[in-house]
Short mmCIF file of C-alpha atoms and ligand atoms in Angstrom, two decimals:
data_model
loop_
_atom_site.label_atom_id
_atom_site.label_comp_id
_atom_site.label_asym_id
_atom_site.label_seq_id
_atom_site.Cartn_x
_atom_site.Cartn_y
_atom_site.Cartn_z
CA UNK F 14 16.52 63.99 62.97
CA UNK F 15 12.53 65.00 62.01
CA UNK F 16 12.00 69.05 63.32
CA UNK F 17 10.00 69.58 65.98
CA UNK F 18 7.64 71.51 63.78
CA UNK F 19 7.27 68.90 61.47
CA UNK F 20 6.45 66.21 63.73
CA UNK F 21 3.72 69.07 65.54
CA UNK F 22 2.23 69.56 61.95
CA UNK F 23 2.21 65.39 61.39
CA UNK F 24 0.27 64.90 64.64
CA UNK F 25 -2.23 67.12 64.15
CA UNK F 26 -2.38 65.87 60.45
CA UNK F 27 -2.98 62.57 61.81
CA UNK F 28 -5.52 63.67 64.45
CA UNK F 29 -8.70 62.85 62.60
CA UNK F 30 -9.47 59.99 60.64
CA UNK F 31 -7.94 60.43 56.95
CA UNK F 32 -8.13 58.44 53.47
CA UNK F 33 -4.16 57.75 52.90
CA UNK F 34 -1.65 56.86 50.22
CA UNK F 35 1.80 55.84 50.76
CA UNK F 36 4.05 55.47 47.90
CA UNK F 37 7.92 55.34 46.93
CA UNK F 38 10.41 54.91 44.06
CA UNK F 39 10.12 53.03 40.72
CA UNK F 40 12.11 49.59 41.32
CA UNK F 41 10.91 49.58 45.22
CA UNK F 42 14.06 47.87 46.97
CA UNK F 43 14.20 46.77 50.77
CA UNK F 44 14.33 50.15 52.26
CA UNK F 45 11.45 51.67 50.09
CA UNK F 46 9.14 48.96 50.70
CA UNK F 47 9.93 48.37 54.46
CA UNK F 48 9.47 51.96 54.85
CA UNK F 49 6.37 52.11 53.02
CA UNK F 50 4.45 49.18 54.60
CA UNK F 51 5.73 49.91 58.40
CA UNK F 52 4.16 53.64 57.95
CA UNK F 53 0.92 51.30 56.54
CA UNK F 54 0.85 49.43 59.35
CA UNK F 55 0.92 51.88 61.61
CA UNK F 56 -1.33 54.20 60.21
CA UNK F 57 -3.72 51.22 60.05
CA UNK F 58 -3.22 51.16 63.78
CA UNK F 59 -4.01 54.71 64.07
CA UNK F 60 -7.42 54.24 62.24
CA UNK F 61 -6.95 55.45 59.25
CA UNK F 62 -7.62 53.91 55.50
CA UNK F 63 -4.43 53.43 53.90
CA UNK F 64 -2.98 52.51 50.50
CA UNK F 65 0.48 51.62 49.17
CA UNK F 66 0.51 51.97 45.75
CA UNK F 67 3.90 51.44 44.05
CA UNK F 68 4.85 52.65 40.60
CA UNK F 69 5.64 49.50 39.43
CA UNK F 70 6.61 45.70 40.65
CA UNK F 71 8.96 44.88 42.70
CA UNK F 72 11.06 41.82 43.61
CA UNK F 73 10.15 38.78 44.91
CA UNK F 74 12.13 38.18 47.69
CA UNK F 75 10.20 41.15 49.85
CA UNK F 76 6.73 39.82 48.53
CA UNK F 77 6.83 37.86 52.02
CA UNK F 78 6.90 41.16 53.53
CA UNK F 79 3.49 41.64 55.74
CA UNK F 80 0.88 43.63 54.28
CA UNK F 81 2.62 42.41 50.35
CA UNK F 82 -0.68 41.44 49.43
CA UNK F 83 -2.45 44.67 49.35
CA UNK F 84 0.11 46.75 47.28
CA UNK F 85 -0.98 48.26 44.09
CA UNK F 86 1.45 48.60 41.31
CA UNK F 87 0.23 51.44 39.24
CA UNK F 88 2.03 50.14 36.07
CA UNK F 89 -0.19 46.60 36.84
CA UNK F 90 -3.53 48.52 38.06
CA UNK F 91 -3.72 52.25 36.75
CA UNK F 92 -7.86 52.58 37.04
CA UNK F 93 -7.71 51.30 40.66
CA UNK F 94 -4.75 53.48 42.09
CA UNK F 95 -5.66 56.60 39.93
CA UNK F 96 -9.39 56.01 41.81
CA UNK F 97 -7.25 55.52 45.54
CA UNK F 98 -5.32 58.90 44.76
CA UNK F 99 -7.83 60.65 43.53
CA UNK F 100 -9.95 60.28 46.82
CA UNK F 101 -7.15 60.71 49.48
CA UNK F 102 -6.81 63.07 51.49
CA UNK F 103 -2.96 62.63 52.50
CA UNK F 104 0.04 60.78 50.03
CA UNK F 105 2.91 59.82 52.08
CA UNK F 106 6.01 59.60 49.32
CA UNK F 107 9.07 57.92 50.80
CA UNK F 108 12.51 56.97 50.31
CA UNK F 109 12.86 59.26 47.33
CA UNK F 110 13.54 62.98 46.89
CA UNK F 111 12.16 64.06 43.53
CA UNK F 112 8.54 63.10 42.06
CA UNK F 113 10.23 62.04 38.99
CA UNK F 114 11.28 58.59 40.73
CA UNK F 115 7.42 58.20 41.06
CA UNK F 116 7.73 57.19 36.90
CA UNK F 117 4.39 56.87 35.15
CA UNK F 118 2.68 57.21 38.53
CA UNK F 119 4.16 61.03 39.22
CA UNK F 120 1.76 63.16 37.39
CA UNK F 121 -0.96 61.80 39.31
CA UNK F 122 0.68 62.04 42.20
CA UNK F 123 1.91 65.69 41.62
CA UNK F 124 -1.55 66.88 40.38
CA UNK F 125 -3.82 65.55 43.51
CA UNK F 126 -5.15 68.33 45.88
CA UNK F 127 -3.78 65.72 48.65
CA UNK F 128 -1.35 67.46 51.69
CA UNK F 129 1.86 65.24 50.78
CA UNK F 130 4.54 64.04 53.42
CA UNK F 131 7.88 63.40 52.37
CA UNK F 132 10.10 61.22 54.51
CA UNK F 133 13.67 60.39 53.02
CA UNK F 134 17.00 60.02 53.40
CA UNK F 135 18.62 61.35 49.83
CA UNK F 136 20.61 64.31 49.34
CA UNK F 137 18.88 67.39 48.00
CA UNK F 138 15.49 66.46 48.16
CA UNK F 139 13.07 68.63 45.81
CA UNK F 140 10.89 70.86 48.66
CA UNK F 141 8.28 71.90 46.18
CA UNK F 142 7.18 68.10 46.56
CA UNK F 143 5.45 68.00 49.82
CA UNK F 144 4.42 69.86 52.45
CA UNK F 145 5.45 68.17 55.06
CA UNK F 146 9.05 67.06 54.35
CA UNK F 147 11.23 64.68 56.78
CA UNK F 148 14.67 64.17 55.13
CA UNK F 149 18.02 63.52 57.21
CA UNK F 150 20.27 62.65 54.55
CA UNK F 151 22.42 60.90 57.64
CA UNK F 152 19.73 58.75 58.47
CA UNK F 153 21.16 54.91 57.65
CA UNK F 154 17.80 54.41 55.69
CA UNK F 155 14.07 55.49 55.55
CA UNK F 156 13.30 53.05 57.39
CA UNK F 157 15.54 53.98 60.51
CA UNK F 158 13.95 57.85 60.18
CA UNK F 159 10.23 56.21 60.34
CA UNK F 160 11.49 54.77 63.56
CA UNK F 161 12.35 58.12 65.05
CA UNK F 162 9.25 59.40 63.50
CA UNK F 163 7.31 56.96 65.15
CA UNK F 164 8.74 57.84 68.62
CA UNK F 165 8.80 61.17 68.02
CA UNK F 166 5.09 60.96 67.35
CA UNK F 167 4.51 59.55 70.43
CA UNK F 168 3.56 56.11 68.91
CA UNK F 169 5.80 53.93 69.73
CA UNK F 170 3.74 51.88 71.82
CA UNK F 171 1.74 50.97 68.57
CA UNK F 172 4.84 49.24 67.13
CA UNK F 173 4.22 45.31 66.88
CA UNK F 174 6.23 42.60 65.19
CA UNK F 175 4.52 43.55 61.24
CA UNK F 176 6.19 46.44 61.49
CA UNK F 177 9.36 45.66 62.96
CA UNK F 178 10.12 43.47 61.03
CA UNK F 179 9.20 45.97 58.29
CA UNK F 180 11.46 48.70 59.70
CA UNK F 181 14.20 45.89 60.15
CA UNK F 182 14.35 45.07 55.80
CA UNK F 183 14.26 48.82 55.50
CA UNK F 184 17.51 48.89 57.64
CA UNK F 185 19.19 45.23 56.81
CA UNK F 186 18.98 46.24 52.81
CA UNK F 187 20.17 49.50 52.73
CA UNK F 188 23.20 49.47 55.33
CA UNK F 189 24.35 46.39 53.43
CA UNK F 190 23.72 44.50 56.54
CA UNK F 191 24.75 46.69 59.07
CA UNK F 192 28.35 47.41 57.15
CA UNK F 193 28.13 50.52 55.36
CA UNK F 194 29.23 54.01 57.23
CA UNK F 195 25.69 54.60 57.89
CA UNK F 196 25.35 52.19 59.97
CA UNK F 197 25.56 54.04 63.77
CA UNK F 198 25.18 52.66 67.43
CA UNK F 199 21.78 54.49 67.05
CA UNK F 200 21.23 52.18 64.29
CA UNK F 201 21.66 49.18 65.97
CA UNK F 202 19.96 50.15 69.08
CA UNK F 203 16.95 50.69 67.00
CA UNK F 204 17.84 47.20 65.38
CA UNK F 205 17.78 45.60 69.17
CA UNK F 206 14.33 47.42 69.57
CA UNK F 207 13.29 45.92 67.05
CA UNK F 208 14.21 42.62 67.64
CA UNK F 209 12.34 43.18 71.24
CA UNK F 210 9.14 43.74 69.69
CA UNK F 211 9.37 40.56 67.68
CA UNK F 212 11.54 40.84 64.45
CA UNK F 213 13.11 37.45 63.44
CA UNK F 214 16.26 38.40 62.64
CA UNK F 215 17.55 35.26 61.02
CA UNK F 216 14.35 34.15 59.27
CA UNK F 217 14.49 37.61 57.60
CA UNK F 218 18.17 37.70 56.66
CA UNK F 219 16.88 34.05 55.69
CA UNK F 220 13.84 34.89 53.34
CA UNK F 221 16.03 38.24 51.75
CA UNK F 222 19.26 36.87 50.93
CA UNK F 223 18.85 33.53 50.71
CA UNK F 224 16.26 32.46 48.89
CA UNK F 225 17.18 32.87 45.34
CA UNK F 226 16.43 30.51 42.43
CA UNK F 227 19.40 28.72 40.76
CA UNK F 228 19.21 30.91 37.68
CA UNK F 229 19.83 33.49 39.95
CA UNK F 230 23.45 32.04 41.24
CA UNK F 231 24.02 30.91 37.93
CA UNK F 232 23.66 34.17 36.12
CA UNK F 233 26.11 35.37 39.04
CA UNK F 234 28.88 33.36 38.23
CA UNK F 235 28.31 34.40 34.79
CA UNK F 236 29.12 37.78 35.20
CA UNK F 237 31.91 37.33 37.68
CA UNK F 238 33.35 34.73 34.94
CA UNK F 239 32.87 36.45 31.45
CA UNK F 240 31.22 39.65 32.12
CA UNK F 241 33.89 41.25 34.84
CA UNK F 242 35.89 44.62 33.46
CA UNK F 243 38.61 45.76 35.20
CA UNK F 244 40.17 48.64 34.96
CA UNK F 245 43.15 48.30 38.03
CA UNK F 246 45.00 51.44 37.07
CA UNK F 247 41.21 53.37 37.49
CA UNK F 248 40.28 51.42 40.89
CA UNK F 249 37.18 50.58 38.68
CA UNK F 250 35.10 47.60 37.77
CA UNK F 251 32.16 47.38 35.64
CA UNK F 252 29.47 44.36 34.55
CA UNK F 253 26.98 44.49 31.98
CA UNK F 254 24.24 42.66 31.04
CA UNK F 255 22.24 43.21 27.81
CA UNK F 256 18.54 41.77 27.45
CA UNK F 257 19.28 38.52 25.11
CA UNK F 258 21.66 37.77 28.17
CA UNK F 259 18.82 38.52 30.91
CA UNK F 260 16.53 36.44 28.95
CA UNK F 261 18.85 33.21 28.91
CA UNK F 262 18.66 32.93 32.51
CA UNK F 263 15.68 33.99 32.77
CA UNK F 264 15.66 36.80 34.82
CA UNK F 265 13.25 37.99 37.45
CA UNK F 266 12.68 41.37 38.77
CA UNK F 267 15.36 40.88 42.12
CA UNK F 268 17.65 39.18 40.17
CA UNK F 269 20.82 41.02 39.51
CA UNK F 270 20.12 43.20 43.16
CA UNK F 271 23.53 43.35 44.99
CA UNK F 272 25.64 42.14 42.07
CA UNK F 273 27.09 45.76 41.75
CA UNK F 274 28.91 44.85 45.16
CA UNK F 275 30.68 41.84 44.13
CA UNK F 276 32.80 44.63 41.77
CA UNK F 277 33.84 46.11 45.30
CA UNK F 278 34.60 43.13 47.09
CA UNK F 279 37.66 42.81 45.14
CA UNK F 280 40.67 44.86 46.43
CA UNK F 281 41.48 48.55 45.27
CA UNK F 282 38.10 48.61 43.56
CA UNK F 283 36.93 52.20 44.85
CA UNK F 284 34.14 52.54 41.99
CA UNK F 285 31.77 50.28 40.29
CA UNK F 286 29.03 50.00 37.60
CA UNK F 287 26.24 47.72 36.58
CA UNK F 288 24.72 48.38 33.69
CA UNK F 289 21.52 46.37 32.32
CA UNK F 290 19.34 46.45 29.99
CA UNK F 291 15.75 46.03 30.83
CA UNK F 292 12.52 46.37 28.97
CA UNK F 293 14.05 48.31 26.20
CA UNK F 294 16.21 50.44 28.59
CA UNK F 295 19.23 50.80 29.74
CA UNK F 296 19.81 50.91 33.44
CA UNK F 297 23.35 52.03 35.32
CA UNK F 298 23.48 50.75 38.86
CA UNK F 299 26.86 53.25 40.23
CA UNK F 300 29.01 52.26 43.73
CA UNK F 301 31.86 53.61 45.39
CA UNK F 302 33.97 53.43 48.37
CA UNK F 303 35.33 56.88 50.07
CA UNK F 304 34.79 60.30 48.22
CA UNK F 305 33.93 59.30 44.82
CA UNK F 306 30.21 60.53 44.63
CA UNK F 307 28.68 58.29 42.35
CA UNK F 308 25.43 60.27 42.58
CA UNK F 309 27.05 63.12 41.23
CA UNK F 310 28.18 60.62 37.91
CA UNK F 311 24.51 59.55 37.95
CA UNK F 312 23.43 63.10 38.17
CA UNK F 313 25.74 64.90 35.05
CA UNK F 314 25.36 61.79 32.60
CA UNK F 315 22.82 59.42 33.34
CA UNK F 316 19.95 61.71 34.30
CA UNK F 317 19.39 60.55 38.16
CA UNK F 318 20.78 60.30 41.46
CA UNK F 319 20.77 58.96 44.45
CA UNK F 320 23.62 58.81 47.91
CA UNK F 321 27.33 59.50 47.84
CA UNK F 322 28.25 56.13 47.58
CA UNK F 323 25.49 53.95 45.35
CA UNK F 324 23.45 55.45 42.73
CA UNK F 325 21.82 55.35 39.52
CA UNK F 326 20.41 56.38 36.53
CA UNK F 327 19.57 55.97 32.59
CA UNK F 328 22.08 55.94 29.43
CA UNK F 329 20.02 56.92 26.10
CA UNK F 330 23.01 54.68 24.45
CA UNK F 331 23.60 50.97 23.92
CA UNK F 332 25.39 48.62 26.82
CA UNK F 333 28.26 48.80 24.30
CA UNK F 334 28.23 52.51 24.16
CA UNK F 335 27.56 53.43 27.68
CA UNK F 336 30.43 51.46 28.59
CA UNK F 337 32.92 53.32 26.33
CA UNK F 338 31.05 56.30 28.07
CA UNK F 339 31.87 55.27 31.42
CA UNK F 340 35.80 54.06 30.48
CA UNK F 341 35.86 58.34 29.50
CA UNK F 342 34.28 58.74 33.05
CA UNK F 343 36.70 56.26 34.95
CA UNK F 344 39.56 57.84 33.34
CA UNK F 345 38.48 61.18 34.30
CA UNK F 346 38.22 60.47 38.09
CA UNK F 347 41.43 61.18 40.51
P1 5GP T 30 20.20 51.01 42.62
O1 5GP T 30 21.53 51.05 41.97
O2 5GP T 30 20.17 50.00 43.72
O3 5GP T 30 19.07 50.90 41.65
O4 5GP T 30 19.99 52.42 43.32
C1 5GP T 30 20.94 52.95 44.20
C2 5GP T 30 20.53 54.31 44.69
O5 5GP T 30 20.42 55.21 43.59
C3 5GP T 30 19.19 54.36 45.38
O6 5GP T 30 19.33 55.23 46.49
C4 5GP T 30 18.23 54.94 44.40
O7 5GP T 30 17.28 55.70 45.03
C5 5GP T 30 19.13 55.77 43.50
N1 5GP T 30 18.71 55.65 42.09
C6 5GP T 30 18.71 54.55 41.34
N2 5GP T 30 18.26 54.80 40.09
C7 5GP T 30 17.98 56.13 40.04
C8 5GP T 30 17.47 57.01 39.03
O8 5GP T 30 17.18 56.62 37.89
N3 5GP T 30 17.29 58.32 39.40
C9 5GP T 30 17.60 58.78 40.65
N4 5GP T 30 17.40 60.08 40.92
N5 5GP T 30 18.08 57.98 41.62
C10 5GP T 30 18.26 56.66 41.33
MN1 MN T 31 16.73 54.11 51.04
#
């Protein structure tokens, strides 16, 4: 829940007109962009300038999202967003908790003279990051905390059907559609709000999860058919794709999103791993049910992070070898 002194310090921030960015992880997902475009919107609202400027691209089944249009990826437009930083005055940073997962964008984020606002839901965030910081690692997503930010603020009467229907991806994608323990009453109360003030529920569930090219499906069944390792005695599953595979069905950025979960679907799975291999690196997508914390995993080996129960990080090793490195891994959990 955002500290009363926090939310004092915001408002006052927020007072005067100000030149703002707003920007989140590498690999945006629902919750980073629905976060980062309903505090747009709003701020818009408010009368200020705003920017979201992404570190990279993200995938397109949240380029519908409104406000999509006027996103900068910094890996796609570096003069252009470097210029935008450079003459803010205020960098929100959300859904992540160390400037690291800002990627080639985080030294220009890090070095601007801007006052920076954190708001995120991640364990251990990094304080030395921002001055303002909002983190409730309970919070079902970033975007539910912008929500209570928003009322908290006082500004709730500036929320209109953009940004519910922002807040509502934010919430949809990261609770796993409303089934993960996150997921509270409070969560779906603010999910009924938001379907009040306009948010298509269907039409969104619609335009995320259903509205995938045939590649897509087809690589699917791929890895559930050929690519599936299972480990019973280990409750453990893991998939891997390496980039000659990607390329044969032509992958997209989005593409493999959620695939991670069809390793838990099965019964007695209690920890999975997805591990790809994308523009010349090699990417480790971690899950678990109960008290396995995969972000701990992520954390010791693979150099990042993330919640309890889905993480991720980077293996310096091949797809072959970071396999054999999580079978050592599997074996070693209880
Ligand atoms: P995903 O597996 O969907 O990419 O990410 C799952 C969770 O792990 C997200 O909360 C995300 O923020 C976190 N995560 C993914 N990759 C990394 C990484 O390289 N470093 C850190 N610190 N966190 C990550
Ligand atoms: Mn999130």
């Amino acid at each position: 829940m955002p500290m009363k002194s926090q939310i004092k310090d915001l408002k006052e921030i927020l007072n005067s007109p100000k030149k703002i960015v707003i920007t989140t992880h590498k690999g945006a997902d629902g919750d980073a962009i629905g976060s980062s475009l309903a505090i747009y919107h709003l701020l818009k609202e408010l009368g200020h300038q705003a920017h979201v400027i992404t570190p990279d691209d993200y995938a397109y089944f949240l380029k519908w999202l409104p406000g999509t249009k006027n996103v900068i990826a910094y890996d796609d437009n570096k003069e252009k967003a470097e210029e935008i930083t450079k003459e803010s005055d205020l960098i929100f940073m959300m859904d992540l908790n160390q400037a690291n997962r800002l990627s080639n964008y985080a030294n220009i984020v890090t070095s601007s003279n801007s006052k920076k606002i954190l708001i995120d839901h991640h364990e251990d965030p990094d304080l030395n990051i921002a001055d303002i910081i909002f983190s409730d690692k309970k919070s079902s997503s970033t975007a539910e905390l912008v929500f209570e930010i928003i009322e908290k603020i006082g500004e709730k009467g500036l929320l209109n059907k953009n940004i519910a229907e922002c807040l509502y991806v934010g919430i949809m994608t990261d609770t796993g559609s409303f089934k993960y323990p996150s997921t509270t009453s409070r969560t779906h109360d603010i999910i009924s709000a938001l379907i009040q003030l306009g948010a298509e529920n269907a039409k969104i569930h619609d335009l995320i999860y259903d509205n995938t090219s045939s590649a897509r499906i087809a690589l699917l069944g791929y890895c559930l058919n050929k690519k599936l390792l299972l480990y019973p005695e280990n409750n453990a599953a893991i998939i891997s794709l390496n980039a000659k595979e990607l390329k044969e069905f032509n992958f997209q950025k989005g593409d493999t999103e959620g695939f991670v979960n069809y390793c838990l679907s099965i019964k007695n799975i209690k920890f999975a791993a997805f591990i790809t291999e994308k523009e010349g690196i090699v990417k480790l997508s971690l899950r678990s049910k109960g008290n396995i914390k995969v972000n701990e995993i992520a954390k010791k080996y693979f150099n990042g992070g993330g919640h309890i129960n889905a993480a991720g990080g980077i293996s310096k090793v091949s797809v072959n070898e970071t396999i054999k490195e999580l079978e050592n891994i599997i074996n070693n959990l209880k």
